[in-house]
Short mmCIF file of C-alpha atoms in Angstrom, two decimals:
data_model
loop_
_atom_site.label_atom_id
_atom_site.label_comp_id
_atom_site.label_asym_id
_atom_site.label_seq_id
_atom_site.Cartn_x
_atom_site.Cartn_y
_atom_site.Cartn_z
CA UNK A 1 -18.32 2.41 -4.12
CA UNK A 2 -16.47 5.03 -5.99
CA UNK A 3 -13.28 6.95 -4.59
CA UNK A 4 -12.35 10.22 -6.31
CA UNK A 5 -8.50 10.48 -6.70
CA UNK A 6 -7.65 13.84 -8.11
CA UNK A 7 -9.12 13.71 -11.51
CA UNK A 8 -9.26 10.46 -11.34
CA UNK A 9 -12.72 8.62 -10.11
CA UNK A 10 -11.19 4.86 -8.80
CA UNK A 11 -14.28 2.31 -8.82
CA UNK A 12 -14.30 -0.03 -6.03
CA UNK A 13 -17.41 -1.98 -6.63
CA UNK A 14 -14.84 -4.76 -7.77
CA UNK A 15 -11.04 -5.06 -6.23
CA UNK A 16 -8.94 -3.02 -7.98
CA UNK A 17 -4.93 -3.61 -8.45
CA UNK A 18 -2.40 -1.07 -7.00
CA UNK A 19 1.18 -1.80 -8.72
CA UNK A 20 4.50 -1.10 -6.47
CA UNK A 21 7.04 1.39 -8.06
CA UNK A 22 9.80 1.31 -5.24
CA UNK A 23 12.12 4.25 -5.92
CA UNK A 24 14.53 2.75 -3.18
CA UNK A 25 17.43 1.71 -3.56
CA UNK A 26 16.99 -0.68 -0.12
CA UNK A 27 13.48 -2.18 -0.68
CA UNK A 28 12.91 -5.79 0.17
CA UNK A 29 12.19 -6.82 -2.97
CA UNK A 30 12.48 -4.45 -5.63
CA UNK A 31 15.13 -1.70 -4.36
CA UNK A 32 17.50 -0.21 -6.35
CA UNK A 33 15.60 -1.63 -9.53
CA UNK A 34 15.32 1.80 -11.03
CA UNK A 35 18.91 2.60 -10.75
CA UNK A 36 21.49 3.26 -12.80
CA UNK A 37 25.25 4.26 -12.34
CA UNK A 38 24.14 8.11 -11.97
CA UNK A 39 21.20 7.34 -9.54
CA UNK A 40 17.65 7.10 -9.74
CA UNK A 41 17.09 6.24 -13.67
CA UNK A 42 13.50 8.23 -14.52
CA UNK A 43 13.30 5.91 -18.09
CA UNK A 44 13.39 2.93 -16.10
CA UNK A 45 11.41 4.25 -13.61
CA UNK A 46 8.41 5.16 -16.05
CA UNK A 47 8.89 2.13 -17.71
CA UNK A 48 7.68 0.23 -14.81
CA UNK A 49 4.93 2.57 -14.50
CA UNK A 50 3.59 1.90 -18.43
CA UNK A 51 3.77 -1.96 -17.32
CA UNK A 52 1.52 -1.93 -14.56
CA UNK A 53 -1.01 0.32 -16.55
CA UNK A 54 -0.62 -2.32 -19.90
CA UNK A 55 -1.18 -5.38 -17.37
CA UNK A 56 -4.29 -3.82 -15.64
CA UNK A 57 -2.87 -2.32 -13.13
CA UNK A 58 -5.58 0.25 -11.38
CA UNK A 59 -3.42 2.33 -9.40
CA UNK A 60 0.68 2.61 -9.06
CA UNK A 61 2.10 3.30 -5.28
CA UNK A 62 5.28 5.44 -5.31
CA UNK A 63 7.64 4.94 -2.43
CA UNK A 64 10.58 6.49 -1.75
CA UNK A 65 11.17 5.19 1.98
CA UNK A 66 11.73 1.56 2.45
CA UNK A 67 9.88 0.52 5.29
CA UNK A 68 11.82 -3.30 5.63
CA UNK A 69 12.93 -3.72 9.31
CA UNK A 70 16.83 -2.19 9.33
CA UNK A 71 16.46 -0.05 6.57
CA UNK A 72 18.19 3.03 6.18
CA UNK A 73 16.86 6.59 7.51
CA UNK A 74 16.11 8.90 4.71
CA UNK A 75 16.37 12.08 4.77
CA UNK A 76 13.26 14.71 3.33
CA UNK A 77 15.59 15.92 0.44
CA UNK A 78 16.23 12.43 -0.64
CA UNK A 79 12.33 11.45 -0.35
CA UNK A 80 11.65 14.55 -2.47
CA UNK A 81 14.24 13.64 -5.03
CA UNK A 82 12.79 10.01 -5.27
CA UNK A 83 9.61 10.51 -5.38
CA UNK A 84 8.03 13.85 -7.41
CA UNK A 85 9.98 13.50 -10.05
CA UNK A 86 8.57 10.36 -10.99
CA UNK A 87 5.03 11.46 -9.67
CA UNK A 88 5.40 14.36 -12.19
CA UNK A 89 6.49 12.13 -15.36
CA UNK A 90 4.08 9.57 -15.10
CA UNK A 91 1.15 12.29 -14.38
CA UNK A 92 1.78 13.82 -17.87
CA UNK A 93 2.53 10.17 -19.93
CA UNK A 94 -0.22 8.04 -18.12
CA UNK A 95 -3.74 7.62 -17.41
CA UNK A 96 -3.74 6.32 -13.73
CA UNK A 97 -4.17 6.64 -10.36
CA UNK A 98 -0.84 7.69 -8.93
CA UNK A 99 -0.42 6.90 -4.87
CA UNK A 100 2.62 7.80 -3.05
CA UNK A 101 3.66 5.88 -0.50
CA UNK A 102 5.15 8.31 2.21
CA UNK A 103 4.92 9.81 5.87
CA UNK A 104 6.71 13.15 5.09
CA UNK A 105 4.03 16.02 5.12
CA UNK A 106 6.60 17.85 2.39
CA UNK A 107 6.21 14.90 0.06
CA UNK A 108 2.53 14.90 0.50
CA UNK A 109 2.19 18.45 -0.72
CA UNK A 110 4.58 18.20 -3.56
CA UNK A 111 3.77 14.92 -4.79
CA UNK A 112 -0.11 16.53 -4.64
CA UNK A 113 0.83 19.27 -6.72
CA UNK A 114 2.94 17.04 -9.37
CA UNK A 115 -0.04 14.88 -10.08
CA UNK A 116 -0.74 12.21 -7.26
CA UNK A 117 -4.17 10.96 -6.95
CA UNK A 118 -3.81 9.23 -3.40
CA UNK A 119 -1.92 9.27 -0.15
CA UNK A 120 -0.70 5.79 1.17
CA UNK A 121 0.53 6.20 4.78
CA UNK A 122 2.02 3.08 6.86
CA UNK A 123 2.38 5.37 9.92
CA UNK A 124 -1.17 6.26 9.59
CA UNK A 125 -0.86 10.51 9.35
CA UNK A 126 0.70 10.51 12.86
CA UNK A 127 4.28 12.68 11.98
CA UNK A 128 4.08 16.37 13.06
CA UNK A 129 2.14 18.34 10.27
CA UNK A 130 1.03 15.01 8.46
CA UNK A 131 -2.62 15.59 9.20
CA UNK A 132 -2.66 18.87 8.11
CA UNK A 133 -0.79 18.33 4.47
CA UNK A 134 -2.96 15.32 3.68
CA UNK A 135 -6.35 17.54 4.24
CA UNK A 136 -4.54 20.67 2.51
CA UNK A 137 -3.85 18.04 -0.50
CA UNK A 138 -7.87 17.16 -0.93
CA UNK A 139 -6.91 13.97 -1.80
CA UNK A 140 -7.87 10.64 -0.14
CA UNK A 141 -5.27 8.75 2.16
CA UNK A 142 -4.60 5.06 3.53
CA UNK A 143 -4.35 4.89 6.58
CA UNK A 144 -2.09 1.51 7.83
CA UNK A 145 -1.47 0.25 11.56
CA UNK A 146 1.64 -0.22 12.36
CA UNK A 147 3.02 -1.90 15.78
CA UNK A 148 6.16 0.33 16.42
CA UNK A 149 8.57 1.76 14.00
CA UNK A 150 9.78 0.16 10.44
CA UNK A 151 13.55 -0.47 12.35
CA UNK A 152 11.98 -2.22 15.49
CA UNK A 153 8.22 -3.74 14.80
CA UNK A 154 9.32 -7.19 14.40
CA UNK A 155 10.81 -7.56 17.54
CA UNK A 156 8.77 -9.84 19.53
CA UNK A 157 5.06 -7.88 18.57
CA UNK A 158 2.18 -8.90 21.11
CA UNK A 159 -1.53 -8.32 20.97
CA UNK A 160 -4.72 -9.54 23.33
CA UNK A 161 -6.46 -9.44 20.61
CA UNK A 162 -5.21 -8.48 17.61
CA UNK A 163 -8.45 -8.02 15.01
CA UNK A 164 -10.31 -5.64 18.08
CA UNK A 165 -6.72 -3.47 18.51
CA UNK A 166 -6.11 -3.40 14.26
CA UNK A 167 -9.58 -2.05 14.37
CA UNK A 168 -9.50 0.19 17.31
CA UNK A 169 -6.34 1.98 15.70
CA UNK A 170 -8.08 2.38 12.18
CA UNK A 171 -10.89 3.83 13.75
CA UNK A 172 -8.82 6.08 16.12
CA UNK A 173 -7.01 7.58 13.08
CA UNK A 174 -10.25 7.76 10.77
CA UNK A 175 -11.83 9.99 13.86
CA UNK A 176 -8.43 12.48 13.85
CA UNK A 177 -8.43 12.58 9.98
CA UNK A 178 -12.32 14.09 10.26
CA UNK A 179 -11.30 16.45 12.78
CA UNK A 180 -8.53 17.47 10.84
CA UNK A 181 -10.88 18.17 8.23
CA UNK A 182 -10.72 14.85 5.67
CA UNK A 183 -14.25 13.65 5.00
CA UNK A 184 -14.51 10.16 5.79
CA UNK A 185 -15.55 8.91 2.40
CA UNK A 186 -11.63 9.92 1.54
CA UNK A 187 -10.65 7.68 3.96
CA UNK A 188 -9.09 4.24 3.33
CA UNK A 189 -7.67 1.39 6.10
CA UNK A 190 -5.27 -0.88 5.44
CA UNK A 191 -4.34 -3.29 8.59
CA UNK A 192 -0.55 -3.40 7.86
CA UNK A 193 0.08 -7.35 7.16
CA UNK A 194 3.53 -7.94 8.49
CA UNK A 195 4.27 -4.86 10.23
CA UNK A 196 4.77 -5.83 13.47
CA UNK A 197 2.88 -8.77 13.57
CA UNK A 198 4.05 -12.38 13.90
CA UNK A 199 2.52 -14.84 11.27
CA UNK A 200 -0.24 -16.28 13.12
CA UNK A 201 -1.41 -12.61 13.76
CA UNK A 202 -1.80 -11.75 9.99
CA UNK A 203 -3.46 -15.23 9.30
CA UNK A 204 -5.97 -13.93 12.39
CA UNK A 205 -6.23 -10.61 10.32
CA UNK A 206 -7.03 -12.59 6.95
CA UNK A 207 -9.41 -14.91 8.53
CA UNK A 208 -11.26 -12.19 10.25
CA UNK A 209 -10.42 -9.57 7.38
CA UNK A 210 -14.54 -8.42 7.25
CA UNK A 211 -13.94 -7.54 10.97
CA UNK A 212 -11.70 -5.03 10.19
CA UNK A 213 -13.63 -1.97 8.76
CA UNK A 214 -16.94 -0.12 8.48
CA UNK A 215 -18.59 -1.35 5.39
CA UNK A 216 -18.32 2.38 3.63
CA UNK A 217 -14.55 2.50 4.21
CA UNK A 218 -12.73 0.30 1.38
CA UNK A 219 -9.95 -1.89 2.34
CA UNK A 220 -6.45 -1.98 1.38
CA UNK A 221 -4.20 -5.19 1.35
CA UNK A 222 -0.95 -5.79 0.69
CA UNK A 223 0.76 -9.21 1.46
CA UNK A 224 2.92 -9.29 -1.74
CA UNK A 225 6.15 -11.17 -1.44
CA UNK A 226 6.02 -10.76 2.22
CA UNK A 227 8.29 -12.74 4.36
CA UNK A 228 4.94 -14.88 6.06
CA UNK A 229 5.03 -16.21 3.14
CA UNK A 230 8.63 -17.33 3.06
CA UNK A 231 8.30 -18.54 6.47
CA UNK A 232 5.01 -20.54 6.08
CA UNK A 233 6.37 -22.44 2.62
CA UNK A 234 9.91 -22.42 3.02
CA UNK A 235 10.38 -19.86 0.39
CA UNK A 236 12.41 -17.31 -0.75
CA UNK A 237 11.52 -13.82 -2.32
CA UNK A 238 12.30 -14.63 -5.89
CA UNK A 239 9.53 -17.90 -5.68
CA UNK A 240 6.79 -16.30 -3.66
CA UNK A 241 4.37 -15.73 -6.23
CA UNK A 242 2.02 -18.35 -5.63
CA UNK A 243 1.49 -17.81 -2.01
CA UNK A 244 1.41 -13.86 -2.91
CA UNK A 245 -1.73 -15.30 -5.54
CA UNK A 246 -3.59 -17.13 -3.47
CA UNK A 247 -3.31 -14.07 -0.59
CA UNK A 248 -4.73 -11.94 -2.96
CA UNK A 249 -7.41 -14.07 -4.18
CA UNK A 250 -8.03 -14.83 -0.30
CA UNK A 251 -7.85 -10.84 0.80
CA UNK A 252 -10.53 -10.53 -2.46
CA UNK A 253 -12.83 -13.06 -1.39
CA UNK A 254 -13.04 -11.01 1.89
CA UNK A 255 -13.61 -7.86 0.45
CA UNK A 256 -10.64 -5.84 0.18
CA UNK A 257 -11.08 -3.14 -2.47
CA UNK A 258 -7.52 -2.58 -2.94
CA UNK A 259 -4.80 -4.94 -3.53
CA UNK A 260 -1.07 -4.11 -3.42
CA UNK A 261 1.17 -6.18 -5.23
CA UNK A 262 4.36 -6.54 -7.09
CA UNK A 263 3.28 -9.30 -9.51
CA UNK A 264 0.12 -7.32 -10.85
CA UNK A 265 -0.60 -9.25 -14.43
CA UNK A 266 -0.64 -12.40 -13.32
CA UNK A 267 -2.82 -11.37 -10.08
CA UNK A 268 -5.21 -9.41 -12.50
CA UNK A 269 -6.09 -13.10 -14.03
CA UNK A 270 -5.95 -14.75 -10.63
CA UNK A 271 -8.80 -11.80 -9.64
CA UNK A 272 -10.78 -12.07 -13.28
CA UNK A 273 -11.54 -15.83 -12.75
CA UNK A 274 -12.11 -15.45 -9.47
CA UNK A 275 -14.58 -12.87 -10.34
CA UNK A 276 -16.01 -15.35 -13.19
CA UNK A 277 -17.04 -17.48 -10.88
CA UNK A 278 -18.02 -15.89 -8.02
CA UNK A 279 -20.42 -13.42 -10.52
CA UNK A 280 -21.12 -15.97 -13.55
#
């Protein structure tokens, strides 16, 4: 399976690694990484960028929202000035697929024009106008489910069954994306681990991950760091790697075509022996 990103074609036939570049200063685990006394530091910024492209690193996802329960509101302007900036530098200094990780049809449309390769939506192209940006862009978009709102989806979430409604949603938003006029191979699902679902719901989703989507429309995952993780081993953010590893090697195993993590050499070598010995 082959997704075309821009000018960029992104082969799926294996999973491919999509490298977070938080330009938050609020983020759960990276915010306010890529800032210096001034603001938003664009060196630092791009630096990151050039590491997840030496460590094999497929495709990097630009956010300038955090999406953590409590965070902050931000405003357009500030998404703008977070965002296409950094869209725009790594574009002309780097060979990759650039996704940016936003709800804000401005962002969509600027970020497109700088250089972005892929839309990554958590709130699935459901703002006014979102729709209609992401199919003026051409480009291909994520769509995530999300119970709720970033500021309130933890709160007590509840499902009958969880897999069915995931995949209900998904396939709701893939039939308004069509209408609007995005063809469906441009159209990617990603079931939102940890937004607004408790941990037994995401290890449904996981076990059940096939379930989840047509087999034409690739998968995105992203349990990186997470706080399921924390809560199932007793562990902080700053020693989650291992569980954020063996997710990934789990979410692979299952067929996801995209990965999203923060840790992306070390889940590149997880992936190639994995690989090795699933394909010897």
């Amino acid at each position: 399976m082959q997704l075309t990103c821009g000018k960029r074609i992104l082969d799926l036939s294996r999973p491919q690694i999509m490298g977070i570049l938080n330009t938050t200063p609020d983020s759960f685990s990276d915010g306010g990484s890529y800032y210096a006394q001034g603001g938003l530091d664009l060196e630092l910024a791009l630096r990151r960028a050039e590491q997840i492209c030496s460590e094999g690193g497929a495709i990097i996802d630009i956010g300038g929202e955090s999406t953590r329960p409590g965070a902050a509101t931000v405003t357009e302007q500030q998404e703008l000035e977070r965002v296409v900036p950094v869209v725009e530098a790594i574009a002309q200094r780097l060979d990759v697929v650039i996704s940016v990780d936003t709800s804000t049809p401005a962002v969509m449309r600027e970020s497109a024009s700088a250089g972005a390769g892929l839309i990554n939506d958590v709130r699935a192209l459901k703002r006014d106008g979102a729709l209609e940006a992401a199919a003026d862009t051409g480009l291909p978009v994520c769509v995530m489910h999300m119970q709720g709102e970033p500021g309130s989806m933890q709160s007590n979430p509840e499902y009958t069954d969880v897999v069915a409604e995931v995949r209900a949603f998904l396939d709701e938003r893939l039939a308004a994306c069509i209408a609007a006029g995005i063809p469906r191979e441009r159209v990617i699902y990603d079931p939102g681990f940890g937004f607004g679902k408790n941990d037994e719901h995401n290890l449904t989703l996981l076990r059940r991950q096939r379930e989840l989507a047509p087999e034409d429309i690739p998968l995105l995952v992203g349990m990186s760091r997470k706080s399921m993780i924390g809560r199932l081993l007793d562990r902080p953010v700053d020693e989650r790697l291992p569980g954020s590893l063996a997710l990934a090697m789990l979410s692979a195993q299952r067929g996801a075509g995209i990965i999203r993590v923060h840790d992306v050499a070390e889940t590149v070598d997880v992936l190639k022996l994995q690989q090795m010995v699933d394909c010897p």
